[in-house]
Structure formats: structure tokens, C-alpha cells
mmCIF file of C-alpha atoms in Angstrom:
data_model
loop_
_atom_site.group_PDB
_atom_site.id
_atom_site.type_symbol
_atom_site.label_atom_id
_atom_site.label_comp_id
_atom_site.label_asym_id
_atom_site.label_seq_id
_atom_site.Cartn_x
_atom_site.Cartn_y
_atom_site.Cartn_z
ATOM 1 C CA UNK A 1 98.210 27.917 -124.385
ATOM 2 C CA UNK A 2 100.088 31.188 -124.963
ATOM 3 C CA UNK A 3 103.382 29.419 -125.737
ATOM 4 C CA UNK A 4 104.640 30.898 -129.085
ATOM 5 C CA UNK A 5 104.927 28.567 -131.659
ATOM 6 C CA UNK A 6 109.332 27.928 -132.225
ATOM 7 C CA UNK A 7 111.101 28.626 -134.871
ATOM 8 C CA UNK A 8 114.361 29.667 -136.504
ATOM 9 C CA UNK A 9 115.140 33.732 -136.103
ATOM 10 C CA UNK A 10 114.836 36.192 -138.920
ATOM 11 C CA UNK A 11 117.114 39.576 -139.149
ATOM 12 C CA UNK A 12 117.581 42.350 -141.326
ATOM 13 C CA UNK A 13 121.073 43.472 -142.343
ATOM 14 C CA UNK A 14 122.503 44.647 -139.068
ATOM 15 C CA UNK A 15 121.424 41.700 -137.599
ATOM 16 C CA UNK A 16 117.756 42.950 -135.980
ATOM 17 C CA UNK A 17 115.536 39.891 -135.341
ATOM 18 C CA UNK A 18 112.131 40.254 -137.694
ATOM 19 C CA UNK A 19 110.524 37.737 -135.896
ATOM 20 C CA UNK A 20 106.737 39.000 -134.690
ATOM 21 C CA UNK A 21 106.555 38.666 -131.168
ATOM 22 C CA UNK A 22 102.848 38.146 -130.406
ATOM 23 C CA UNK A 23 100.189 39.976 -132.515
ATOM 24 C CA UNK A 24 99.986 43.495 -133.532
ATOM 25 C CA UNK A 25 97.085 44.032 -131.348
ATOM 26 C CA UNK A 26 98.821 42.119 -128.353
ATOM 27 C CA UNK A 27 102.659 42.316 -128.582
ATOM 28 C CA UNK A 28 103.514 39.997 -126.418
ATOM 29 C CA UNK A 29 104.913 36.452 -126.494
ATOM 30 C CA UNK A 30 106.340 33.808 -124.231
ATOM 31 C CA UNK A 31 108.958 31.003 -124.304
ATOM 32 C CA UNK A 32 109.254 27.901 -122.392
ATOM 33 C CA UNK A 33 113.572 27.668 -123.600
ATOM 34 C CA UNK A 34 115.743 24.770 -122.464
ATOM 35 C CA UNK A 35 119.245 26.019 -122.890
ATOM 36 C CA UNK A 36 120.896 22.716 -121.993
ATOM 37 C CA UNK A 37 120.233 21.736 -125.305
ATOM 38 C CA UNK A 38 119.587 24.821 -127.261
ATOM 39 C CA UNK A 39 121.275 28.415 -126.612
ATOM 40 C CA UNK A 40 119.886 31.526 -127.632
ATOM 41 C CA UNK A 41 122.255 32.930 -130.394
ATOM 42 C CA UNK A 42 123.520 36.395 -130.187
ATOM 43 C CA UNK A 43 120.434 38.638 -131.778
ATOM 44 C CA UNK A 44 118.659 41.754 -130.931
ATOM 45 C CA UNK A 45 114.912 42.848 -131.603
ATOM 46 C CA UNK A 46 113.174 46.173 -131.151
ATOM 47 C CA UNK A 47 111.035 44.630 -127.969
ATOM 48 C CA UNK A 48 111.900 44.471 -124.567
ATOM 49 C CA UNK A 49 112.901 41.272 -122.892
ATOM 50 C CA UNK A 50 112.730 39.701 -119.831
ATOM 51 C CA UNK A 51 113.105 36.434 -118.328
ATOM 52 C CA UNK A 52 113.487 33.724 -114.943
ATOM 53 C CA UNK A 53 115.787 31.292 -114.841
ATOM 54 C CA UNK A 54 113.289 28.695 -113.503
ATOM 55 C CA UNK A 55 115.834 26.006 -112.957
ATOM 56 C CA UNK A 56 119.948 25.822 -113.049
ATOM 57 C CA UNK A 57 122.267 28.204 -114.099
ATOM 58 C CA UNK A 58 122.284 30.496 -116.903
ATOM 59 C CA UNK A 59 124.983 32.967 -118.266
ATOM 60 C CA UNK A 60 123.536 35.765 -120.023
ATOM 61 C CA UNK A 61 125.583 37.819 -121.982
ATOM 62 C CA UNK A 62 124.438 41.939 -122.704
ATOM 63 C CA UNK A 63 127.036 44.149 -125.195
ATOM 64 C CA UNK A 64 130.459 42.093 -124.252
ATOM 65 C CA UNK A 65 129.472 41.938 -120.502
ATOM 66 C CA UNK A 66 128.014 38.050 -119.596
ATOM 67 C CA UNK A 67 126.015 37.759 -116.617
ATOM 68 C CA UNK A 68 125.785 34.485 -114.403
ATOM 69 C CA UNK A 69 122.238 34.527 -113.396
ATOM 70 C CA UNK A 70 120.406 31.725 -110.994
ATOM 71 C CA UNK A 71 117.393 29.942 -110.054
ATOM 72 C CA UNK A 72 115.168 32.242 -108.989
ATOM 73 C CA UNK A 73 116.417 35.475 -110.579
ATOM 74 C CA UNK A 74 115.393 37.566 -112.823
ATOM 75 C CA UNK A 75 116.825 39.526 -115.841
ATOM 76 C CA UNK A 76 115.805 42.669 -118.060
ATOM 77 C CA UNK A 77 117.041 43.571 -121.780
ATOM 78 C CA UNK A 78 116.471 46.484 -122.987
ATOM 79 C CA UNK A 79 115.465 47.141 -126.653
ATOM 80 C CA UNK A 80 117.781 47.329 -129.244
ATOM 81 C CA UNK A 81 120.206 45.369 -127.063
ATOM 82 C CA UNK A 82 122.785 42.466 -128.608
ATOM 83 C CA UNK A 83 122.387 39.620 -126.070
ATOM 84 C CA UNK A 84 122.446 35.772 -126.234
ATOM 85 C CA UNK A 85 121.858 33.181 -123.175
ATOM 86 C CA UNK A 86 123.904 29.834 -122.823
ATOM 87 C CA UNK A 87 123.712 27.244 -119.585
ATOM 88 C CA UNK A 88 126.303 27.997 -117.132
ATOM 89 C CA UNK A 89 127.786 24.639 -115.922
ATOM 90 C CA UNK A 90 126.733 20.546 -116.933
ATOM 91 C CA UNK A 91 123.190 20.934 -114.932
ATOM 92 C CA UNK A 92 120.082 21.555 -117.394
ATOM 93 C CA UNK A 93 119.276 25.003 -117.099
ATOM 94 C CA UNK A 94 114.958 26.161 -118.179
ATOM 95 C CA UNK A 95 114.414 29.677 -118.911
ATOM 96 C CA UNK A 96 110.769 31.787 -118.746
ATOM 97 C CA UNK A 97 110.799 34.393 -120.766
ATOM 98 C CA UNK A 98 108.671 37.607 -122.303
ATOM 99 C CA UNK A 99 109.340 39.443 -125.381
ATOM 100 C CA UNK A 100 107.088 42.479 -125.433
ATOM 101 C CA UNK A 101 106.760 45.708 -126.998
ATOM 102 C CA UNK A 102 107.346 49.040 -125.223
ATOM 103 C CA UNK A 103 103.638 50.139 -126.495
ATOM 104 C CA UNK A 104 101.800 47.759 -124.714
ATOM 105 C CA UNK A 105 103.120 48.977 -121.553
ATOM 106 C CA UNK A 106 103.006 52.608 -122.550
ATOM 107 C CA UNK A 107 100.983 53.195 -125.205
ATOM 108 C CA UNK A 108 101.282 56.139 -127.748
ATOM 109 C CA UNK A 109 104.407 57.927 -127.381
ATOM 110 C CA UNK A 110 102.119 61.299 -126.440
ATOM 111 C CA UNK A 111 101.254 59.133 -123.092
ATOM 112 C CA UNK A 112 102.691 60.123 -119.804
ATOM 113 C CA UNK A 113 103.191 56.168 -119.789
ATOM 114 C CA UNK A 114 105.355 56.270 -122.191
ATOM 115 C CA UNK A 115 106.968 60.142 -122.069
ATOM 116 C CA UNK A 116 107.527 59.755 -118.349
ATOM 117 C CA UNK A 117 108.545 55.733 -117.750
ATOM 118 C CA UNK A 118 109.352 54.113 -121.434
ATOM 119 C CA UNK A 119 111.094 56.782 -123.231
ATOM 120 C CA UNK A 120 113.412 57.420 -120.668
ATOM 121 C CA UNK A 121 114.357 53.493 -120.520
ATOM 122 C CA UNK A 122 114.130 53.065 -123.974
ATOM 123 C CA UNK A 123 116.753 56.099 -124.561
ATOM 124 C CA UNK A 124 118.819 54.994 -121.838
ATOM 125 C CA UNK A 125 122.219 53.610 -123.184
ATOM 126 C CA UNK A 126 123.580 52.991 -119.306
ATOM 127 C CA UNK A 127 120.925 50.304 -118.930
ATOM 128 C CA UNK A 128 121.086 48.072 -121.757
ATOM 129 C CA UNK A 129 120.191 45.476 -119.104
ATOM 130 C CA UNK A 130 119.278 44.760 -115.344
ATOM 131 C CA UNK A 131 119.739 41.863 -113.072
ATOM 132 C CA UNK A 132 117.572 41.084 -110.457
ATOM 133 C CA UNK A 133 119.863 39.167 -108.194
ATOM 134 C CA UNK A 134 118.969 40.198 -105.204
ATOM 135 C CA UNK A 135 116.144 37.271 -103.264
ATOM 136 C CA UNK A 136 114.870 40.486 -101.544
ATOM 137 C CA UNK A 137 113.344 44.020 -102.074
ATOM 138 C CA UNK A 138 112.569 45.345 -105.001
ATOM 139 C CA UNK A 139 114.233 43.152 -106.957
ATOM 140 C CA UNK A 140 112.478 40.050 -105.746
ATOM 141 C CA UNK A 141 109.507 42.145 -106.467
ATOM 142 C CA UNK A 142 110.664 42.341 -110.640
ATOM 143 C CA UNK A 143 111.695 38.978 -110.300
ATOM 144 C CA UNK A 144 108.075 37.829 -109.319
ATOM 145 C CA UNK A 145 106.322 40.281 -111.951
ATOM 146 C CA UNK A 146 107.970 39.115 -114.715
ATOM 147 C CA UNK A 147 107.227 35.365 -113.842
ATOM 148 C CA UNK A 148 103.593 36.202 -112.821
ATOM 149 C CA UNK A 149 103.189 38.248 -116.378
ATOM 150 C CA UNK A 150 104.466 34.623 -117.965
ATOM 151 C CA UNK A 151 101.983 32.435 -116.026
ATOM 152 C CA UNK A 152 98.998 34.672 -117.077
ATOM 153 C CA UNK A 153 100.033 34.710 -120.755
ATOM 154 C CA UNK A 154 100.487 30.885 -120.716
ATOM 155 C CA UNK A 155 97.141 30.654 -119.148
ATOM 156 C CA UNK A 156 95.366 32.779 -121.063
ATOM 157 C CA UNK A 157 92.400 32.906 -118.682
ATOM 158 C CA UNK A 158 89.646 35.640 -118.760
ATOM 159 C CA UNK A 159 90.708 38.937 -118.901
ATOM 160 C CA UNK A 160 94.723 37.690 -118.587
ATOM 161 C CA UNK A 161 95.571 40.720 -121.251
ATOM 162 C CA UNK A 162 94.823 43.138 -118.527
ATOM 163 C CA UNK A 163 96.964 40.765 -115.622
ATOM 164 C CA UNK A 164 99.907 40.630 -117.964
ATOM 165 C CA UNK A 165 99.796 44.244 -118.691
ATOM 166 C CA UNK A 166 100.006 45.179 -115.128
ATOM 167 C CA UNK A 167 102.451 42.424 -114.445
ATOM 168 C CA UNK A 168 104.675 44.342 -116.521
ATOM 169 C CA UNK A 169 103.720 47.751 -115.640
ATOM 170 C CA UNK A 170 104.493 46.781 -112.405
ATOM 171 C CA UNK A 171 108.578 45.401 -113.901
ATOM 172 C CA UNK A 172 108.836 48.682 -115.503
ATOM 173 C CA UNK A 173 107.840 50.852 -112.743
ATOM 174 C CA UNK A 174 110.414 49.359 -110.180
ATOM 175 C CA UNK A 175 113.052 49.599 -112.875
ATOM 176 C CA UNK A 176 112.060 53.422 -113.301
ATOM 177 C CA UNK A 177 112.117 53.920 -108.983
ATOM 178 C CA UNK A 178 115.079 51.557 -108.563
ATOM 179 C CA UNK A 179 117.629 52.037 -111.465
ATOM 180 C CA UNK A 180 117.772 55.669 -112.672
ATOM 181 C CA UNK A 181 119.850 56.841 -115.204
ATOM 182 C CA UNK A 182 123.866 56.448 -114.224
ATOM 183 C CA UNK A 183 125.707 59.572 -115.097
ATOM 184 C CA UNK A 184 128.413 58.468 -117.263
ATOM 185 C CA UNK A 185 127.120 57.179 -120.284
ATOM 186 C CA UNK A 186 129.120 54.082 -122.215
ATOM 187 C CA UNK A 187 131.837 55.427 -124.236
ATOM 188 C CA UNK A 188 131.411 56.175 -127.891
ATOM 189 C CA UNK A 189 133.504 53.261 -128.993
ATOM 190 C CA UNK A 190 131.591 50.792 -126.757
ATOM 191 C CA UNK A 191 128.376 52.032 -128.968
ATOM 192 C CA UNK A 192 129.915 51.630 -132.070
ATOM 193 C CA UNK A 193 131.305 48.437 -131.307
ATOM 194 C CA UNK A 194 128.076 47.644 -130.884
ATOM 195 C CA UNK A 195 126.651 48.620 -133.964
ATOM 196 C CA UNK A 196 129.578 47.100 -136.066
ATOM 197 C CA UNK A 197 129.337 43.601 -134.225
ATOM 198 C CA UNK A 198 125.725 43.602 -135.535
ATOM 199 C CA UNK A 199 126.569 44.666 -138.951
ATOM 200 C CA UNK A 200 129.588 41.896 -139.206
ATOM 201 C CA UNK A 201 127.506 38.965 -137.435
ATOM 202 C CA UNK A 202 124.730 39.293 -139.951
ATOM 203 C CA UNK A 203 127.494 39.335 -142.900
ATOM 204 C CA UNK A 204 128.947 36.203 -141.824
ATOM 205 C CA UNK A 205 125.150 34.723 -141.607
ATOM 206 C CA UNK A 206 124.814 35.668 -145.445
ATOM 207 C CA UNK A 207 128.153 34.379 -146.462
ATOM 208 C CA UNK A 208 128.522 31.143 -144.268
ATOM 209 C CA UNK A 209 128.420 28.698 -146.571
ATOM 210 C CA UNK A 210 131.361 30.304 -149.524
ATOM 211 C CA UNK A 211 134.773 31.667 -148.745
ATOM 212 C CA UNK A 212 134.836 33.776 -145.767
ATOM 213 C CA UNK A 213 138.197 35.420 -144.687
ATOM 214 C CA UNK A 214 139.386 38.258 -142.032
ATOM 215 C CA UNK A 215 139.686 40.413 -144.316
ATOM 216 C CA UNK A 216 135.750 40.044 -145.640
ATOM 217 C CA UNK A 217 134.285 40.151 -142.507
ATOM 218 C CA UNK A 218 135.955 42.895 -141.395
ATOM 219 C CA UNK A 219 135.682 44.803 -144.815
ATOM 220 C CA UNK A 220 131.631 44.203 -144.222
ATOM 221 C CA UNK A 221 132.059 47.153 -141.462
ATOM 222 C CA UNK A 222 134.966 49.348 -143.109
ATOM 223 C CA UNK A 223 136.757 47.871 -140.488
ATOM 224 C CA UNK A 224 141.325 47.147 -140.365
ATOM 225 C CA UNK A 225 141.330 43.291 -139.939
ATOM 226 C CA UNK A 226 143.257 44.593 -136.629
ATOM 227 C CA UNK A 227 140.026 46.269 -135.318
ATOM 228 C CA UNK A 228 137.652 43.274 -136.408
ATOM 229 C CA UNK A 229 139.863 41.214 -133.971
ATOM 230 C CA UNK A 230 138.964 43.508 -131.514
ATOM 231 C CA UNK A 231 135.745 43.823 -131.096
ATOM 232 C CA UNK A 232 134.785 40.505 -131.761
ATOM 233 C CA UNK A 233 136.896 39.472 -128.827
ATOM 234 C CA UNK A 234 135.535 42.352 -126.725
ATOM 235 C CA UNK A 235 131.736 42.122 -127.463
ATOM 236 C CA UNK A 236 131.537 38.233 -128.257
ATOM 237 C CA UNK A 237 134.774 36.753 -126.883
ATOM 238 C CA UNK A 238 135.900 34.818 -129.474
ATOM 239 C CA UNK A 239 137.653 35.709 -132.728
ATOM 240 C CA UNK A 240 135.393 35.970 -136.189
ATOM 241 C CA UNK A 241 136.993 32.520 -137.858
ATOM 242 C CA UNK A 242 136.022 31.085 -134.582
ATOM 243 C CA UNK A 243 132.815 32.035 -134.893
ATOM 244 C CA UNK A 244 132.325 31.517 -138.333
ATOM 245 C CA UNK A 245 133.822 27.864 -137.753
ATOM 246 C CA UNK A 246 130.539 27.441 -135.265
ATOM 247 C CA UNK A 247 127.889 28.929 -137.313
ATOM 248 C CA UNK A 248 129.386 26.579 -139.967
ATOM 249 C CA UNK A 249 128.490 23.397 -137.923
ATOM 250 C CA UNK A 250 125.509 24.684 -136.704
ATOM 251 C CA UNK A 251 124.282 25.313 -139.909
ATOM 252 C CA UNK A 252 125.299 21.671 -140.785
ATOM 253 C CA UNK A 253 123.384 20.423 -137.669
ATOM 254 C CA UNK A 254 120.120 21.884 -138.677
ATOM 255 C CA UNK A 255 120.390 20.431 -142.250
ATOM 256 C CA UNK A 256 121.296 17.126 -141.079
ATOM 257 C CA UNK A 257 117.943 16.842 -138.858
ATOM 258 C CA UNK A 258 116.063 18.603 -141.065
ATOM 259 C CA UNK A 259 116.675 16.923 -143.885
ATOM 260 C CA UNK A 260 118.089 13.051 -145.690
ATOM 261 C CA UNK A 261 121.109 15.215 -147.902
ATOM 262 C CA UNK A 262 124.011 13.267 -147.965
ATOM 263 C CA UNK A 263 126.330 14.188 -144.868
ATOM 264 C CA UNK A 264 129.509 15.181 -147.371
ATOM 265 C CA UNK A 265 126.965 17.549 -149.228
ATOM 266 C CA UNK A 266 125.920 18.849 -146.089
ATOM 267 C CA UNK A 267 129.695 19.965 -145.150
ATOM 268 C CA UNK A 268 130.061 21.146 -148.442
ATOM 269 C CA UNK A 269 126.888 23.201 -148.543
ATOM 270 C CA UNK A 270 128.051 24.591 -145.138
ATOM 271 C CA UNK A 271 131.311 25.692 -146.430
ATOM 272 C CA UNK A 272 133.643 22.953 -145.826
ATOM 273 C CA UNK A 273 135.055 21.161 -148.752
ATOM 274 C CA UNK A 274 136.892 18.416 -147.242
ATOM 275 C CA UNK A 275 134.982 15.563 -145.344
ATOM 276 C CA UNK A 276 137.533 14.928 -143.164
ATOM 277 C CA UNK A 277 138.004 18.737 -141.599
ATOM 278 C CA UNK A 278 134.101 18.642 -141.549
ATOM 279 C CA UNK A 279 133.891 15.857 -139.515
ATOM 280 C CA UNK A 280 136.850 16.818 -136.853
ATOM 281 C CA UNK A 281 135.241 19.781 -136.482
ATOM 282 C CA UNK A 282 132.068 18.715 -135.849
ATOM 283 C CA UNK A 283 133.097 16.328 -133.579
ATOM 284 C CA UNK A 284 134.861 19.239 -131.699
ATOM 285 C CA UNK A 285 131.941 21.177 -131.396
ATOM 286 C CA UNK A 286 128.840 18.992 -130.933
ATOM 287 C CA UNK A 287 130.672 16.410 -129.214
ATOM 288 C CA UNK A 288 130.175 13.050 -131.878
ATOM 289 C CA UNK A 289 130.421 12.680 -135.451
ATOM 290 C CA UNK A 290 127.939 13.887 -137.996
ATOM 291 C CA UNK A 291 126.203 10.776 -138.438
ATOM 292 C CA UNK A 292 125.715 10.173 -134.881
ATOM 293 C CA UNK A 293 124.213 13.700 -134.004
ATOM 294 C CA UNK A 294 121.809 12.548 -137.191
ATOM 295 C CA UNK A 295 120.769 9.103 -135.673
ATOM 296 C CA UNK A 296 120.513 10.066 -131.606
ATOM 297 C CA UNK A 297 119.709 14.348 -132.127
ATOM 298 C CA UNK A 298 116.680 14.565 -129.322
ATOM 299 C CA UNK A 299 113.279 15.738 -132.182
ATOM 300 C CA UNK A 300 113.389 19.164 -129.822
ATOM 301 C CA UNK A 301 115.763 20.334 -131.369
ATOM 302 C CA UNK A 302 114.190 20.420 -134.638
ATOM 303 C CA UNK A 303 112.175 23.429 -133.596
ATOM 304 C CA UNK A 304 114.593 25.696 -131.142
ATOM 305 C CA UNK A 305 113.339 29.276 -130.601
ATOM 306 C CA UNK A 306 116.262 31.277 -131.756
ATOM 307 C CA UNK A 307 117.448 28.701 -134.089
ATOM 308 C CA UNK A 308 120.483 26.850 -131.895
ATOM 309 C CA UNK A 309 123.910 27.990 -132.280
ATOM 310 C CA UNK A 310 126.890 26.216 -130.381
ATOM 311 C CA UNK A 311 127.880 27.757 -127.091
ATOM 312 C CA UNK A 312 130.172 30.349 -128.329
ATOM 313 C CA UNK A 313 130.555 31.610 -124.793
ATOM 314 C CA UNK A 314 131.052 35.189 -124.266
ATOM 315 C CA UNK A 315 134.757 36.347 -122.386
ATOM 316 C CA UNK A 316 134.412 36.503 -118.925
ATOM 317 C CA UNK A 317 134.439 39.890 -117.294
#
């Protein structure tokens, strides 16, 4: 079966995921994700992405704009893109997704595939995503492609590189008839928000575990601390101690199941040098005390797809 094989994600310096998606002579993977017990994390790659919500409720969050997308609908993100996906409500919410690069869809970039559908997607910084919320149309249509392109790559019958191919070409097409390019473009400071939310998240990645302050993080993107407020709040909706306070325990989470360390050496490792904070705070976050999660964790989470941050929820728009 076509399922990719989980693991913990990989990034470069600004944060890009280096995590191969499918081979280099088919670049093209699938994941069978339940977010009710382990969100995607904020990340971005240089493939496209798109995905079902097969069952529940799932909020999907694009650039500091979070989506609330259903059973039955579909979503598109676009290359290049900061996004993370977390279950919208108590119910258990399954994803279907696709992670595939532009080439395999359009080929060389000397292709009228590519020069006359991809490029002018790729380029595109008024569609960093698309929702497919509509049951009907064209939409429906995208919906149905992208979970038909998912089947065939699970499969993996006879010939099923050529179905998922068309699946997709099929996606991109209707996004080329059905979305064309919007005429005002995102502000300047909405892209470089962008780019300096990448550049601080993977800082605070590096530096989890020591002494981590406003000041650093926002230092890490020649940023006032006044500004690093800012667009964490705008892109991520939450403030960067916040955050750093979840990747903390998160951190601690994945050591404690992955491994017999001592639970005070685990808090310590992950940047908390008093027991007592460690365990309030874990408690706050995962819902029961260190030693609990350790004894009860379900063994899926050992191997989550994007690694499994907390829900740091993105503000609602």
C-alpha cells in the first residue's frame, strides 16, 4: 500500500520541510492523518498539497487565515505556503491527503503544462490556498479528484501512476478555469510576515530546549520585540512564549514515549528547570501529568506524520 511510511518533519532554516514526498521518479505521497490525536504543526514544503476531510471537522489554517473545513470537502495549498491542520470541535476528525510535486503534473518548466497551468499557480501569491466548500459544481468536482487521486495511490493497482496523474491534472485544471488570479495582490507586509514567521518558528525549534526570551526570537528576524508580537499573533495567533511554552511540552511528550529518561531529565532537557512548572504545564497542555501521558499515550502516536505539536490554534478571522 501507497501509505507513506510516518515520521517526524525535517526543515531547513526558514522552516521548509526536507521531508521527500514520494520518490524522485514519482513525487507523490499520501497520508491516512488522524488529527484528533495528532495535529499537523505549522510547516511548509516546496510541493503542492491537497486533502479531504473524510470524517469530522477540521480547521485548517493558510498564512494567519484558519479555515473550518467539513466532511466531504476538499482543500488546496499551494507551494511554499505556511499552513498547519488541527480538529475543529471534541468529534475525531480523519484527513486524506496528497503531497505532490508541481512536475509531475506539469512536467519540465518548457511544457505548456507547466508554462500555461503550473507556473501561473505556482507564482500566484492571491491563492496561497483554495477551499472546496461548495457540495456542488466544480468544486465537488476537485473535491472528488483529489480523493480519487488518493484511492489510486493507496491502491497501487496496474497502471495507477497514470490514474493519479490525471486525478490531479484534472484538480489543477478546475483550479486554473475556476479561480483565476484576483487583482489585488496581498500586501507587502502580509508577505514578509510570512517569510519572518518562518525564519522565527524554525529559531525557536533550534533553541527550545536553553534560554529563549522575546528579545531572541525576535532578534532571529532583525525584528523590535514590538513587531515579533505582532506577527506571531497575526499569522499564528498566539504570542512566541506561548508557543515556545508548547513546543516545550511537545518536545517532552515525544521523549517520554520514545524513550525510559527519567521524567525530571526530560523537563530539564526540554528547557524547564523546575519539576514542578514542568509538570503544571504539562498538565495544562496535554491534559494529565507527565507520568500518566507515559503509562496510557495510545503507541500511534509514536509515529505522527508531521511530528505532533499541541493545538496551538490559529486566531479566528
Amino acid at each position: 500500500m501507497a501509505l507513506s511510511v510516518c515520521g517526524p518533519v525535517f526543515t531547513d532554516r526558514q522552516g521548509r520541510e526536507l521531508t521527500e514526498h514520494g520518490t524522485p521518479l514519482f513525487p507523490v505521497a499520501c497520508y491516512h492523518d488522524s488529527i484528533s490525536e495528532t495535529a499537523v504543526p505549522w510547516h511548509w514544503h516546496d510541493e503542492l498539497e491537497v486533502l479531504v476531510v473524510e470524517a469530522g471537522i477540521a480547521r485548517v489554517a493558510v498564512n494567519g487565515t484558519d479555515y473550518i473545513v467539513k466532511q466531504g470537502e476538499g482543500f488546496f495549498i499551494n507551494a511554499g505556503v505556511l499552513h498547519g491542520v488541527w480538529p475543529e470541535g471534541a468529534e475525531s476528525c480523519f484527513l486524506r491527503s496528497v503531497v505532490v510535486h508541481p512536475r509531475l503534473v506539469g512536467g519540465s518548466i518548457d511544457s505548456i503544462l507547466w508554462q500555461k497551468y503550473l507556473e501561473p499557480l505556482l507564482s500566484d501569491p492571491c491563492r496561497p490556498c483554495v477551499h472546496f466548500a461548495n457540495p456542488q459544481g466544480w468544486e465537488k468536482a476537485a473535491s472528488t479528484a483529489i480523493g480519487e487521486a488518493w484511492q489510486a495511490c493507496v491502491s497501487e493497482a496496474e497502471g495507477f501512476e497514470f490514474e493519479v496523474r490525471e486525478r490531479l491534472s484534472k484538480l489543477i485544471f478546475l483550479l486554473a478555469k475556476n479561480c483565476p488570479a484576483e487583482e489585488k495582490s496581498p500586501s507587502e507586509k502580509t508577505l514578509r510576515d510570512g517569510e519572518r514567521i518562518k525564519v522565527m518558528l524554525q529559531y525557536i525549534q533550534e533553541h527550545y530546549d536553553g534560554a529563549l526570551t522575546l528579545a531572541m526570537i525576535a532578534g532571529s528576524a532583525n525584528l523590535s520585540e514590538n513587531e515579533c508580537l505582532r506577527c506571531f499573533r497575526g499569522m499564528i495567533g498566539c504570542t512566541p512564549i506561548q508557543y515556545v511554552k508548547q513546543i516545550r511540552i511537545q518536545k517532552a511528550a515525544e521523549l517520554l514515549l520514545s524513550t525510559d529518561a527519567k521524567i525530571s531529565d526530560i523537563g530539564a532537557k526540554c528547557g524547564f528547570q523546575e519539576m514542578s512548572y514542568f509538570a503544571k504545564t504539562f498538565r495544562e497542555l496535554k491534559g494529565c501529568t507527565p507520568g500518566a501521558f507515559r503509562k496510557s499515550a495510545s503507541p500511534k502516536l509514536k509515529c505522527p506524520r508531521h511530528g505532533s505539536l499541541p493545538p496551538v490554534l490559529p486566531a479566528r478571522r
